[in-house]
Coordinates of C-alpha atoms in Angstrom, one line a residue:
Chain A
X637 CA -30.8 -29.0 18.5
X638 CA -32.6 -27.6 21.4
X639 CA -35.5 -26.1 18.7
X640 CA -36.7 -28.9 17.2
X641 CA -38.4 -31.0 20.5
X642 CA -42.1 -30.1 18.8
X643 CA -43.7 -32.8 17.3
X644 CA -45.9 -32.1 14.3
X645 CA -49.3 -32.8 15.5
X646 CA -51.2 -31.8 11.7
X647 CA -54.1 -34.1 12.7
X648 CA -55.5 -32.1 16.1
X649 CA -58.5 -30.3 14.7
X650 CA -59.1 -28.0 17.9
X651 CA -57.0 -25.7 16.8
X652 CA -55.1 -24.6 13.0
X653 CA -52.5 -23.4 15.6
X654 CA -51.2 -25.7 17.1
X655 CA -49.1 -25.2 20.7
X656 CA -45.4 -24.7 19.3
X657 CA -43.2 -23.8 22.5
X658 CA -41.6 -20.3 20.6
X659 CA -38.0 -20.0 21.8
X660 CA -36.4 -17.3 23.3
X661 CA -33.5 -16.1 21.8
X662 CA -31.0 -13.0 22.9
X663 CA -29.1 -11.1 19.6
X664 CA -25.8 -11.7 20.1
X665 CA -24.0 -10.5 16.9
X666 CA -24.4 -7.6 14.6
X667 CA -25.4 -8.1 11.0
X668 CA -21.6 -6.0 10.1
X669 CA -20.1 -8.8 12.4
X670 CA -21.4 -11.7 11.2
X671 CA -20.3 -10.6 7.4
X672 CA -16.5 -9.0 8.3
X673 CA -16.2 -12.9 10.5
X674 CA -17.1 -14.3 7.1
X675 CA -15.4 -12.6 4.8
X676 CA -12.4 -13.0 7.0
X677 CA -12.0 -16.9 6.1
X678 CA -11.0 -16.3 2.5
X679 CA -9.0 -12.8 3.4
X680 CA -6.6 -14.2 5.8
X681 CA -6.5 -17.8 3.8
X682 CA -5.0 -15.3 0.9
X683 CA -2.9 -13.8 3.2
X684 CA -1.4 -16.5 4.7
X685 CA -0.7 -18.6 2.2
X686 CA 0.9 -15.4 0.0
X687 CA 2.3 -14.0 2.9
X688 CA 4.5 -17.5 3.1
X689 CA 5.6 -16.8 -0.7
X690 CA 6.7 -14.0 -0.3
X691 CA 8.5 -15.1 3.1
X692 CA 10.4 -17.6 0.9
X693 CA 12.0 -14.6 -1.7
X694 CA 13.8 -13.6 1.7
X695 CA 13.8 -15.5 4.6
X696 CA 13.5 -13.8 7.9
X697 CA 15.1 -17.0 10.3
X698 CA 18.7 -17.8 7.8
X699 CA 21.5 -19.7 8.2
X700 CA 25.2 -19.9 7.2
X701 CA 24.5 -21.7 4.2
X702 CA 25.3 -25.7 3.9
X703 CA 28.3 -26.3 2.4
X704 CA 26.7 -29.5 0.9
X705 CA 23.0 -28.6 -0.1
X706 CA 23.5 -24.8 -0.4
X707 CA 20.2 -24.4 1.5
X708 CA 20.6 -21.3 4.1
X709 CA 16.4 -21.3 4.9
X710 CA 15.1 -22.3 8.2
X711 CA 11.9 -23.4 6.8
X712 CA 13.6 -25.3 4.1
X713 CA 15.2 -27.4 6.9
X714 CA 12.1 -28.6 8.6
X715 CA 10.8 -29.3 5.0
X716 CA 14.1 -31.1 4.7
X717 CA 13.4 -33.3 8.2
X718 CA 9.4 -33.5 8.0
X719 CA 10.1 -35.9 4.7
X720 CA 13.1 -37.3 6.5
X721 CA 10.7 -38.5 9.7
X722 CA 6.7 -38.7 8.1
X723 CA 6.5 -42.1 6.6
X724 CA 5.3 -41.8 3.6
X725 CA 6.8 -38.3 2.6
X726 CA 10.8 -40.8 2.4
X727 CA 10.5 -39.9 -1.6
X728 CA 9.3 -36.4 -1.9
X729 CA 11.0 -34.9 -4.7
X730 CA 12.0 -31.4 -3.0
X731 CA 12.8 -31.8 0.7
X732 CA 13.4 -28.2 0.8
X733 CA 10.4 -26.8 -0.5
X734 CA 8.0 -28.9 1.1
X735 CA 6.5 -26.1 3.7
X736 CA 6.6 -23.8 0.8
X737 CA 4.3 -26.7 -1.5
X738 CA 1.9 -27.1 1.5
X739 CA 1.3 -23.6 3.6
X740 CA 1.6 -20.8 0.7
X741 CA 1.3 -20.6 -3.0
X742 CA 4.5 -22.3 -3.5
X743 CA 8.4 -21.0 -3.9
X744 CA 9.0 -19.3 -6.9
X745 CA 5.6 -17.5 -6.9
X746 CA 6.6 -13.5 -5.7
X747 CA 5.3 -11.5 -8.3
X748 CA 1.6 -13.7 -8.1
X749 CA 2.1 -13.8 -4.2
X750 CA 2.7 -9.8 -3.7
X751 CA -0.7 -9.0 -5.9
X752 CA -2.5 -11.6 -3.9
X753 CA -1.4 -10.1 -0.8
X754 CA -2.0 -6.6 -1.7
X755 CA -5.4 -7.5 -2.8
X756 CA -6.4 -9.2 0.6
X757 CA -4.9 -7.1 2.5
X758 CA -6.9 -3.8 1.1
X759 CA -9.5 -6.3 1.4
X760 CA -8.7 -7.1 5.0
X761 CA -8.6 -3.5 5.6
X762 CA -12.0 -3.0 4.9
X763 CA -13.5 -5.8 6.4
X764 CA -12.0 -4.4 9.5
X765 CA -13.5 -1.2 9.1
X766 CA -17.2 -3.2 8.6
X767 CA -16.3 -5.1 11.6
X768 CA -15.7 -1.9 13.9
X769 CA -18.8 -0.7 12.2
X770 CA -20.8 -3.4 13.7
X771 CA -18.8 -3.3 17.1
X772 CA -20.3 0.0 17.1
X773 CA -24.4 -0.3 15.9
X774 CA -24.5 -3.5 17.7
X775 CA -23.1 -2.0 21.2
X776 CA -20.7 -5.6 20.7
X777 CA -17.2 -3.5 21.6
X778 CA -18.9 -3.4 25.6
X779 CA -18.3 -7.2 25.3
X780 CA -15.1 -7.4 24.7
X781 CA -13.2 -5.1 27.0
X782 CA -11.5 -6.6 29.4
X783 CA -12.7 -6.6 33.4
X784 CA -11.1 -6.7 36.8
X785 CA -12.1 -10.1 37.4
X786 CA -10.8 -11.3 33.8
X787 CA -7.5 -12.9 35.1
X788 CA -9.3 -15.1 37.8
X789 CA -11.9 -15.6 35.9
X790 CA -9.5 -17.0 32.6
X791 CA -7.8 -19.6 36.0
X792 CA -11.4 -20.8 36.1
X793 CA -11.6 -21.7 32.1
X794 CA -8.4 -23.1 31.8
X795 CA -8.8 -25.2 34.9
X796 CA -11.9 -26.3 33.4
X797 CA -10.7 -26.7 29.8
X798 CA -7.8 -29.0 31.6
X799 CA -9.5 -30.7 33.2
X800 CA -12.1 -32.1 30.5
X801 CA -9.9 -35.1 29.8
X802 CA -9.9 -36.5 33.5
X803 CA -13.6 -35.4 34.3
X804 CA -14.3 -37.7 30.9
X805 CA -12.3 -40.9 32.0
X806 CA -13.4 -41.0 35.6
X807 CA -16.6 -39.9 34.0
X808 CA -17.1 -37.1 36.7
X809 CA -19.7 -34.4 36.6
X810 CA -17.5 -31.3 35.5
X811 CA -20.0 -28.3 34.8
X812 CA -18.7 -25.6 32.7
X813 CA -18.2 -22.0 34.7
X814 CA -20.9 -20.1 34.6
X815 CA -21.2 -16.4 33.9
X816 CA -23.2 -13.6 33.4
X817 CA -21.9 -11.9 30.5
X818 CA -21.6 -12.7 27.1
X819 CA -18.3 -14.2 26.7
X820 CA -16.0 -15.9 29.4
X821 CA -12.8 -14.3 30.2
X822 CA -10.9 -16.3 27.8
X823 CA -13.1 -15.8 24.9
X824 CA -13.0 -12.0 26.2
X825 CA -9.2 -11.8 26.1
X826 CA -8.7 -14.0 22.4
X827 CA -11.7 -11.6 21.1
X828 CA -10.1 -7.9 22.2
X829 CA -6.3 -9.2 21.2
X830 CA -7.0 -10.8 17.7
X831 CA -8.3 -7.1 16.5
X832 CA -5.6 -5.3 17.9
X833 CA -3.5 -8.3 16.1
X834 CA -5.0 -7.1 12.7
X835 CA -4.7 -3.8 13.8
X836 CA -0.6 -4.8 14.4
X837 CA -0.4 -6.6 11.3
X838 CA -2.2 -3.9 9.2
X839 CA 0.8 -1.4 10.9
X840 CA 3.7 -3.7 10.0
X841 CA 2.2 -4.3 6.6
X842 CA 2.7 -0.8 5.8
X843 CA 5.9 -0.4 7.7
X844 CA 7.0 -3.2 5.4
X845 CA 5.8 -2.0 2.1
X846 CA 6.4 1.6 1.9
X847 CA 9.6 2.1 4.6
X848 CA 10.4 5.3 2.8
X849 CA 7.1 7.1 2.8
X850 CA 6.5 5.5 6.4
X851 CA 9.6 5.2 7.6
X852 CA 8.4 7.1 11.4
X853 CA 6.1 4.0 11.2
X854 CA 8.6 1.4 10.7
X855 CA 11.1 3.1 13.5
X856 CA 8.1 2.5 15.5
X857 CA 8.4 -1.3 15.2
X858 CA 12.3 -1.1 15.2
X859 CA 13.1 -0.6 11.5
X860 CA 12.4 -2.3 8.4
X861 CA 13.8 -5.4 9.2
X862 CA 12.3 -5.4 12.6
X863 CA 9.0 -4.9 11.2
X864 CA 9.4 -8.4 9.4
X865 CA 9.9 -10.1 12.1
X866 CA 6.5 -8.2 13.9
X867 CA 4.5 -8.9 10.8
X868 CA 5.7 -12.8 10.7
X869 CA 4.9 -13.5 14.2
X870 CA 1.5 -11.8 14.1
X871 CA 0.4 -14.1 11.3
X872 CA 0.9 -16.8 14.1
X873 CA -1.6 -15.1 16.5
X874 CA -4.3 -15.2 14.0
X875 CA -3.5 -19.1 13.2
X876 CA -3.0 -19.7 16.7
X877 CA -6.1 -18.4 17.9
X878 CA -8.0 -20.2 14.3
X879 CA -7.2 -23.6 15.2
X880 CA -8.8 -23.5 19.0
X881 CA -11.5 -21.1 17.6
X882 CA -12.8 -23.3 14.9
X883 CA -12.1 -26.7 17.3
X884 CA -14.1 -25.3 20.4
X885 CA -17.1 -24.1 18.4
X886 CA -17.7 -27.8 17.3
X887 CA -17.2 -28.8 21.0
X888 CA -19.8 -26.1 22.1
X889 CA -22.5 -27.1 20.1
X890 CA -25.0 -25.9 17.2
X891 CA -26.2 -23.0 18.9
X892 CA -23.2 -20.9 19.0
X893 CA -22.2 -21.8 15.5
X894 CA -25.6 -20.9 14.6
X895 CA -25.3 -17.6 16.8
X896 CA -22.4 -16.5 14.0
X897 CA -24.8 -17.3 11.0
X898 CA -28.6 -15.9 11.9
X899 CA -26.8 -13.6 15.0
X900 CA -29.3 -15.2 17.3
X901 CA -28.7 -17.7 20.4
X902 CA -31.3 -19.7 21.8
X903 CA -29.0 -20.3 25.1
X904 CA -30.6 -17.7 27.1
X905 CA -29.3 -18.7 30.6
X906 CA -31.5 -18.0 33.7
X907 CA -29.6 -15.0 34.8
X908 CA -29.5 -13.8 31.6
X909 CA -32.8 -13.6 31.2
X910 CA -32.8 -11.8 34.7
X911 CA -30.5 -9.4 34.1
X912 CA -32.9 -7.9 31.0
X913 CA -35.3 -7.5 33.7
X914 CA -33.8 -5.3 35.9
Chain B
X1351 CA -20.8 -8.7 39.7
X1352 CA -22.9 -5.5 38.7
X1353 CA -20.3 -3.4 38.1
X1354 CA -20.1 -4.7 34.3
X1355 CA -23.6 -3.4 33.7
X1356 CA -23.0 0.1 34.7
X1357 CA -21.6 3.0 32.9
X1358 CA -20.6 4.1 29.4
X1359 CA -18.1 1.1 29.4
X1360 CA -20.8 -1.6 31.2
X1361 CA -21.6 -4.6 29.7
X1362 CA -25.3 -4.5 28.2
X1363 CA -27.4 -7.3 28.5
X1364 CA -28.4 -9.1 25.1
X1365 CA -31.5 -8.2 23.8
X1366 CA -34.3 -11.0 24.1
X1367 CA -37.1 -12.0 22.1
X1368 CA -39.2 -14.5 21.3
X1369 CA -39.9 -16.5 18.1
X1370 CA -41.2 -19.3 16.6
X1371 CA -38.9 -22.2 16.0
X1372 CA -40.0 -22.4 12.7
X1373 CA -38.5 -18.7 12.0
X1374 CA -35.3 -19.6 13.3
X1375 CA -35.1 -22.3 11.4
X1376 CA -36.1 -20.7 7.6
X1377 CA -33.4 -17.5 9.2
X1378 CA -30.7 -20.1 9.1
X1379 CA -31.0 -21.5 6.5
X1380 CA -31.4 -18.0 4.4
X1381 CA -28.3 -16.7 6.1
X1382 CA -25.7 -19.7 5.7
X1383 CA -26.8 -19.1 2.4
X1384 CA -26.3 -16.1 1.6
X1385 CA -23.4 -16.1 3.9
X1386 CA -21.8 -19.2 1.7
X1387 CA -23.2 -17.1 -1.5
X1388 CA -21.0 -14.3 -0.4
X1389 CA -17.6 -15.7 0.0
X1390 CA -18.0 -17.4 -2.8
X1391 CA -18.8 -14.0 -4.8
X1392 CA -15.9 -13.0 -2.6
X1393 CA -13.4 -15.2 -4.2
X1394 CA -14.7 -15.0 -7.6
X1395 CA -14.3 -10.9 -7.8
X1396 CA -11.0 -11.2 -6.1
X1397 CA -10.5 -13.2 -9.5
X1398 CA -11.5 -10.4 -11.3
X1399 CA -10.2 -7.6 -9.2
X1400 CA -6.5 -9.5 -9.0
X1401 CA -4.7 -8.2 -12.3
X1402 CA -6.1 -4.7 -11.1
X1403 CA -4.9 -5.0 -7.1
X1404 CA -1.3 -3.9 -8.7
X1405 CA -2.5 -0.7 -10.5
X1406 CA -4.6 -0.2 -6.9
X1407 CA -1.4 -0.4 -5.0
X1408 CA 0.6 1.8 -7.7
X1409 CA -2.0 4.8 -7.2
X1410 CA -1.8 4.5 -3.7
X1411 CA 2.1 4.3 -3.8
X1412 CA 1.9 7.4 -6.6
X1413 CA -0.4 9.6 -4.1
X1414 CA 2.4 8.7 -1.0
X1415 CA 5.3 10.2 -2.9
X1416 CA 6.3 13.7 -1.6
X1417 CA 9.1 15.4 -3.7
X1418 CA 9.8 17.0 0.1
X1419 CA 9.9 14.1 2.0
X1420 CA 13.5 12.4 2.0
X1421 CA 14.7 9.3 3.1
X1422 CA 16.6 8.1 6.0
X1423 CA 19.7 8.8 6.2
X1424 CA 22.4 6.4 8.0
X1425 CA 25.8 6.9 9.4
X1426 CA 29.0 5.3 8.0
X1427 CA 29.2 2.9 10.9
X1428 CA 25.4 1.6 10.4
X1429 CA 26.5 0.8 6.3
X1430 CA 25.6 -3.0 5.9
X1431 CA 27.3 -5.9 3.0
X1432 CA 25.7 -4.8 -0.4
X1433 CA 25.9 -8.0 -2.0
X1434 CA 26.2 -8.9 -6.1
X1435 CA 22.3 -8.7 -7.1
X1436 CA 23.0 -8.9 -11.0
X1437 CA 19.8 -10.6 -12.0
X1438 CA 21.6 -12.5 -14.6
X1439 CA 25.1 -12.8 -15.1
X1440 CA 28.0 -10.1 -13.7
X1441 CA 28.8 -8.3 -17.5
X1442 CA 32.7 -8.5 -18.6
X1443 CA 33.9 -5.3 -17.8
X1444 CA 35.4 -4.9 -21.5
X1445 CA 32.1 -2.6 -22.0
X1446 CA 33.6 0.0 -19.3
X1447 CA 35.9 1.5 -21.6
X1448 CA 34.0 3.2 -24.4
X1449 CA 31.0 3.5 -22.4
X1450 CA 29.1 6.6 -22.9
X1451 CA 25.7 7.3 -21.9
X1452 CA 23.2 8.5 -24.5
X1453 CA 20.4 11.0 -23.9
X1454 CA 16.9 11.0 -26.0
X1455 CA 14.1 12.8 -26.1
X1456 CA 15.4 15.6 -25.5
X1457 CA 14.0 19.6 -25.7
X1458 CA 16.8 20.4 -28.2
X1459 CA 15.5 17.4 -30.5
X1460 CA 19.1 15.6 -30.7
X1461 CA 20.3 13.2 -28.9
X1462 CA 23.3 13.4 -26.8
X1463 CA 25.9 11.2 -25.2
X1464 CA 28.1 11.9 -22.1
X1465 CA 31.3 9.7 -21.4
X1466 CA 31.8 9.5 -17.5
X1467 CA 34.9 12.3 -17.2
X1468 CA 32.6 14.8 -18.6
X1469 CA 29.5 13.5 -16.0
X1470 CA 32.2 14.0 -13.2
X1471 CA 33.5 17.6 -14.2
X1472 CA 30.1 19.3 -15.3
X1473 CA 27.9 18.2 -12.8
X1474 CA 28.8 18.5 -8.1
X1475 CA 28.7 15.2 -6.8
X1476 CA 26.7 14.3 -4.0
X1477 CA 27.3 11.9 -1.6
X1478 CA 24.9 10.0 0.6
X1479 CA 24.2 6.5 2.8
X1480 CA 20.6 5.5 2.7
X1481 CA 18.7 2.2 2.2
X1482 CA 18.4 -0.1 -0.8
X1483 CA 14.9 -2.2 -0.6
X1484 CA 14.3 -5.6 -2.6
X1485 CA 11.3 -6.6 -3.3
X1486 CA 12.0 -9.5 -2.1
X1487 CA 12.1 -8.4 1.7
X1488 CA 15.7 -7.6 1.8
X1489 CA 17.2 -4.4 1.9
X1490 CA 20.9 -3.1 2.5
X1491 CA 21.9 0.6 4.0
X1492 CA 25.1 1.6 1.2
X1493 CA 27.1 5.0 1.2
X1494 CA 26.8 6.8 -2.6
X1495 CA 28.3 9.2 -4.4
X1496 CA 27.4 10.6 -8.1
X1497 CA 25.4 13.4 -9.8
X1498 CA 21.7 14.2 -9.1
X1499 CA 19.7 13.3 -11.7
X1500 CA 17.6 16.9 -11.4
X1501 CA 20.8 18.4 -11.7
X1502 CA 21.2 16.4 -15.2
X1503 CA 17.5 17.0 -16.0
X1504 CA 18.5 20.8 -15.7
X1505 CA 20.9 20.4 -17.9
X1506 CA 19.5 18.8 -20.3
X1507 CA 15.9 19.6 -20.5
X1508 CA 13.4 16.9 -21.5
X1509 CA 11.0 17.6 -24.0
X1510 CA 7.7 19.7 -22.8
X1511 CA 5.1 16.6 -22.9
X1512 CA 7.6 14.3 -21.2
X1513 CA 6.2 12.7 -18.2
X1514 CA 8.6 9.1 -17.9
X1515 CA 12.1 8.0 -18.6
X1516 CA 13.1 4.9 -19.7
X1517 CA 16.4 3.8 -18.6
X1518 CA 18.7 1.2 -19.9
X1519 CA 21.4 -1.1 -19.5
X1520 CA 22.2 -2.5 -22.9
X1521 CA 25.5 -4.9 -21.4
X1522 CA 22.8 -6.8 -18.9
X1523 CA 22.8 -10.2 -19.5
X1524 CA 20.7 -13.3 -18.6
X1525 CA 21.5 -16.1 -16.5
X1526 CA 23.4 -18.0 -18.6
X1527 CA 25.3 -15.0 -20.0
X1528 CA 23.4 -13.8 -23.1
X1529 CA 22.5 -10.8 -23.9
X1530 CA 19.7 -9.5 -22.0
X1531 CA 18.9 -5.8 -22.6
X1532 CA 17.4 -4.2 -19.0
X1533 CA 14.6 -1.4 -18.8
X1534 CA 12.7 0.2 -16.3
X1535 CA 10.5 2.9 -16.2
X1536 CA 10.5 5.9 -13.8
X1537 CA 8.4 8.7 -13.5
X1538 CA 10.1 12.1 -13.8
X1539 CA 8.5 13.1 -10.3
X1540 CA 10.6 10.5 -8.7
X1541 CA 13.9 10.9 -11.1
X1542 CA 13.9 14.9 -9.4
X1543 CA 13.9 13.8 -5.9
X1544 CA 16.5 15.6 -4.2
X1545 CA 18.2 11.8 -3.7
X1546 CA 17.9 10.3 -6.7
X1547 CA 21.3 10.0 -8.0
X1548 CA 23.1 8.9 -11.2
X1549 CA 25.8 6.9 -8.8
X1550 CA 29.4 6.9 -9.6
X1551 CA 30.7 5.9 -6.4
X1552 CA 30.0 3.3 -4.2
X1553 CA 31.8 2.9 -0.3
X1554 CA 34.2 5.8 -1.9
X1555 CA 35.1 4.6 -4.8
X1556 CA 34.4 4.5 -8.2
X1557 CA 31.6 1.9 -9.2
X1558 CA 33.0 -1.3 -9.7
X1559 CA 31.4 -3.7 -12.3
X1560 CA 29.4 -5.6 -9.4
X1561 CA 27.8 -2.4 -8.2
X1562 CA 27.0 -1.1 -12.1
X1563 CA 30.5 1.0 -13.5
X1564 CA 30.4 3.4 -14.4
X1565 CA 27.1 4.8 -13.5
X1566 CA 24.0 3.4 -11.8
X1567 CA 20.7 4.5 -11.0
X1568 CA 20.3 5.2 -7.2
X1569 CA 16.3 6.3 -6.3
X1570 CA 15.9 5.4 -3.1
X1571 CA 11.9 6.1 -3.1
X1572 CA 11.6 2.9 -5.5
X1573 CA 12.1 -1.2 -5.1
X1574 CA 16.3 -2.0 -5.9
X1575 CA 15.1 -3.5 -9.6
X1576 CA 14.4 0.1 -10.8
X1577 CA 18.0 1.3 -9.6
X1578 CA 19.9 0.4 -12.7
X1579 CA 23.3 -0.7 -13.2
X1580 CA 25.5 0.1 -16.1
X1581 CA 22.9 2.6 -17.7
X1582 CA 23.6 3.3 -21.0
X1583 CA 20.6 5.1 -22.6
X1584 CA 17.9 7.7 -20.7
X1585 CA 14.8 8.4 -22.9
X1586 CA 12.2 10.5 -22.2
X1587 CA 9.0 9.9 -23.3
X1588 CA 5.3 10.7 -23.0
X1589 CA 3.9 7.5 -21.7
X1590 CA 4.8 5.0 -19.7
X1591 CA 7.3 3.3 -21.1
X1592 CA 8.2 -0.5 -20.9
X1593 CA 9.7 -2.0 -17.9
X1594 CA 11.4 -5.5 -17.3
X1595 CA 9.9 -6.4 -14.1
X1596 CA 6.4 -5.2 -15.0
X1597 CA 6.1 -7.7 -17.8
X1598 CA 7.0 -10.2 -15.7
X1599 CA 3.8 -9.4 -13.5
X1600 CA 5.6 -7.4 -10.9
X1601 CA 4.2 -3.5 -10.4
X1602 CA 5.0 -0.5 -12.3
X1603 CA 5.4 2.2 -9.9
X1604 CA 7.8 0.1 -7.3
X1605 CA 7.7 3.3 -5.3
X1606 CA 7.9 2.5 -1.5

């Protein structure tokens, strides 16, 4: 907490102000942003875990059904071996329906599951139009396109990120790539897919729920059935990018989780700072 | 490494201020708050707005619908399994025989009832492949035959004010084989598309008692539970009438 080094010095009676170093700090995200990131936790939780209810009425990856257990469900299988392998799980009472119990609203829950999805997804709709919104006031979109330089520059991060481990045990110095512009290339490339993701998903969605009004939209993504498939796997991109997203802003620090709250960043870098000069 | 910070497409550099550490700190606080305050009154009107996200969905389904715009249509070769989708049990055909189907709410005032030969000979058949959807994600392309429910509507006019039909299967039955009367509603707007059909055939022959003998809904704008098998009563009605799936917190309109 870079901001709090300033003792309290009440007692110095030279001055009723005393010398507090002010800190500099560069805006980094639109008001618009900050809310549509927000607003997005409890959109695409509803999403999800609906989206994984309504997978279960008709599931996408099938099998020739067992002749023992009747089960034809690719997810019901892994259910079936996670409490066949996780000690503790030996005596769950439904195998089967264990993904369904713990990553959606449950089997058996379509009609609650479709309402909840409709809802978020209208929802998710408009966040995305507040979130283009503030791309736009806050100039933010010219930080996400990608560059020239963004596919040697993402080698530089990964080496770096892959490297952590080793620097740590043979505690070596191992100094994060520096750059000039407000998001590395990796950041750049997660932060200009994930919208065209929603953007994707938003397509299928519709593809998916009205194939008759839109069917030139659904031949787009190979059909109805097609479109299933699209929509399924771009849920995956937005859980996939989540889990590093929410991991590395604990690993950067305070500041940048702050940056997303108050929109402000006190890590002005050097050339930063020298670039608003010019 | 200027060339991000020129032209339209350039990178700008952040703007920089200074403040006190004191602000940053009360900003903060104030905005995980209200932040945190949000999602919460997020999640709580999402409460409230859930029972209506249904009649949202309907409207927007409602102002989709073009009586212009058809369906895809599919060649014999691309025609997929149709399989059994009886929500309860499959009826015993015994009903097949004296089936008739009755007519109400009609402009004349009485009602009227129509046995199958009489369907066939008054009325051109149409015949047609296109899509069936579930609403539960599956969908199956099936070749049709059977009389177009505008054609029937001409027929036999619908009183003035009537705006819905309610159509029935009195043989459904439930799961374990009881009696289970099926209803949907369907707007009249969607019962004159140009392919919605009163099925009589199915694969090029008649309907068997799988597919819904003697004659089944086919509206190929709507969700498979509004095409009803084994119909046995249209009524036509004013308001919107009752329908099975709807009471069971599914949508109204099912129009897709």
């Amino acid at each position: 907490m870079g901001c709090s080094t300033t003792p309290r010095k009440e007692g110095i009676s030279t001055s009723r102000l005393p010398e507090k170093p002010d800190v500099l700090v560069a805006k980094r995200h639109h008001l618009l942003v900050r809310w549509s990131h927000w607003l997005n936790v409890p959109i695409l939780l509803g999403l999800i875990l609906s989206g994984i209810s309504i997978y279960w009425a008709s599931p996408i990856y099938q099998h020739k059904s067992d002749p023992l257990t009747g089960n034809f469900d690719v997810a019901a299988d892994i259910g079936i071996w996670i409490c066949g392998h996780v000690p503790g799980l030996r005596h769950y009472s439904s195998p089967p329906d264990w993904v369904y119990n713990h990553l959606s609203l449950g089997p058996g829950m379509l009609a609650p599951a479709l309402r909840l999805h409709w809802l978020c997804a209208y929802a998710f709709m408009l966040n995305g139009a507040v979130y283009v919104v503030g791309l736009i006031s806050g100039g933010g979109w010219r930080g996400l396109l990608p560059r020239r330089t963004d596919l040697l520059d993402a080698f530089r991060m990964l080496r770096y990120y892959l490297g952590i481990p080793f620097a740590k045990l043979t505690r070596r110095q191992w100094p994060h790539p520096s750059f000039n512009t407000k998001y590395n290339a990796l950041q750049r490339a997660a932060y200009f897919s994930v919208p065209l993701a929603g953007c994707l998903s938003v397509a299928t969605g519709w593809a998916i729920h009205k194939p008759m009004q839109f069917h030139s939209l659904a031949a787009i993504f190979g059909g109805l059935d097609s479109a299933r498939v699209w929509h399924f796997w771009l849920m995956w991109i937005f859980v996939l990018f989540a889990v590093p997203h929410v991991i590395l802003v604990f690993a950067d620090g305070w500041d940048t989780f702050r940056g997303i709250i108050t929109g402000w960043s006190a890590r002005v870098t050097r050339s930063e700072a020298t670039g608003n000069e010019r | 490494m200027n060339d991000n910070s020129r032209g339209f497409f350039g990178e700008r550099p952040l703007p920089e201020f200074v403040v006190d550490p004191q602000v940053l700190r009360r900003r903060t606080r104030r905005d995980a708050l209200l932040f945190g305050a949000g999602t919460v009154a997020a999640l709580a009107s999402a409460r409230l707005l859930l029972p209506n996200a249904i009649r949202i969905d309907d409207e927007v389904a409602e102002s989709l619908y073009s009586p212009r715009r058809t369906v895809p249509t599919y060649a014999k070769t691309q025609i997929t399994p149709l399989k059994n989708n009886y929500n309860g049990a499959t009826p015993d055909p015994g009903y097949i025989p004296g089936w008739h189907l009755t007519l109400d709410g009609l402009a004349s005032g009485v009602s009227v009832a129509l046995d199958i030969r009489s369907l066939l000979t008054h009325f051109s058949i149409h015949e047609q492949i296109t899509r069936l959807v579930c609403v539960e994600g599956w969908s199956a392309i099936a070749w049709w035959a059977g009389v177009r429910f505008d054609d029937l509507l001409r027929a036999y006019s619908p009183m003035s004010q009537a705006r819905w039909v309610q159509v029935e299967s009195s043989v459904n039955l439930d799961a374990s084989g009881n009696p289970d009367p099926y209803y949907v509603s369907l707007d009249l707007a969607s019962a004159r598309h140009p392919q919605t059909l009163l099925a009589t055939h199915f694969n090029g022959q008649p309907l068997t008692v799988e597919h819904g003998a003697p004659l089944r809904l086919l509206v190929p704008v709507k969700l498979g539970l509004k095409n009803v098998k084994a119909i046995t009563k249209l009524t036509y009605v004013a308001q919107e009438p009752r329908d099975y799936w709807a009471e069971r917190g599914y949508s109204h309109y099912d129009g897709i």
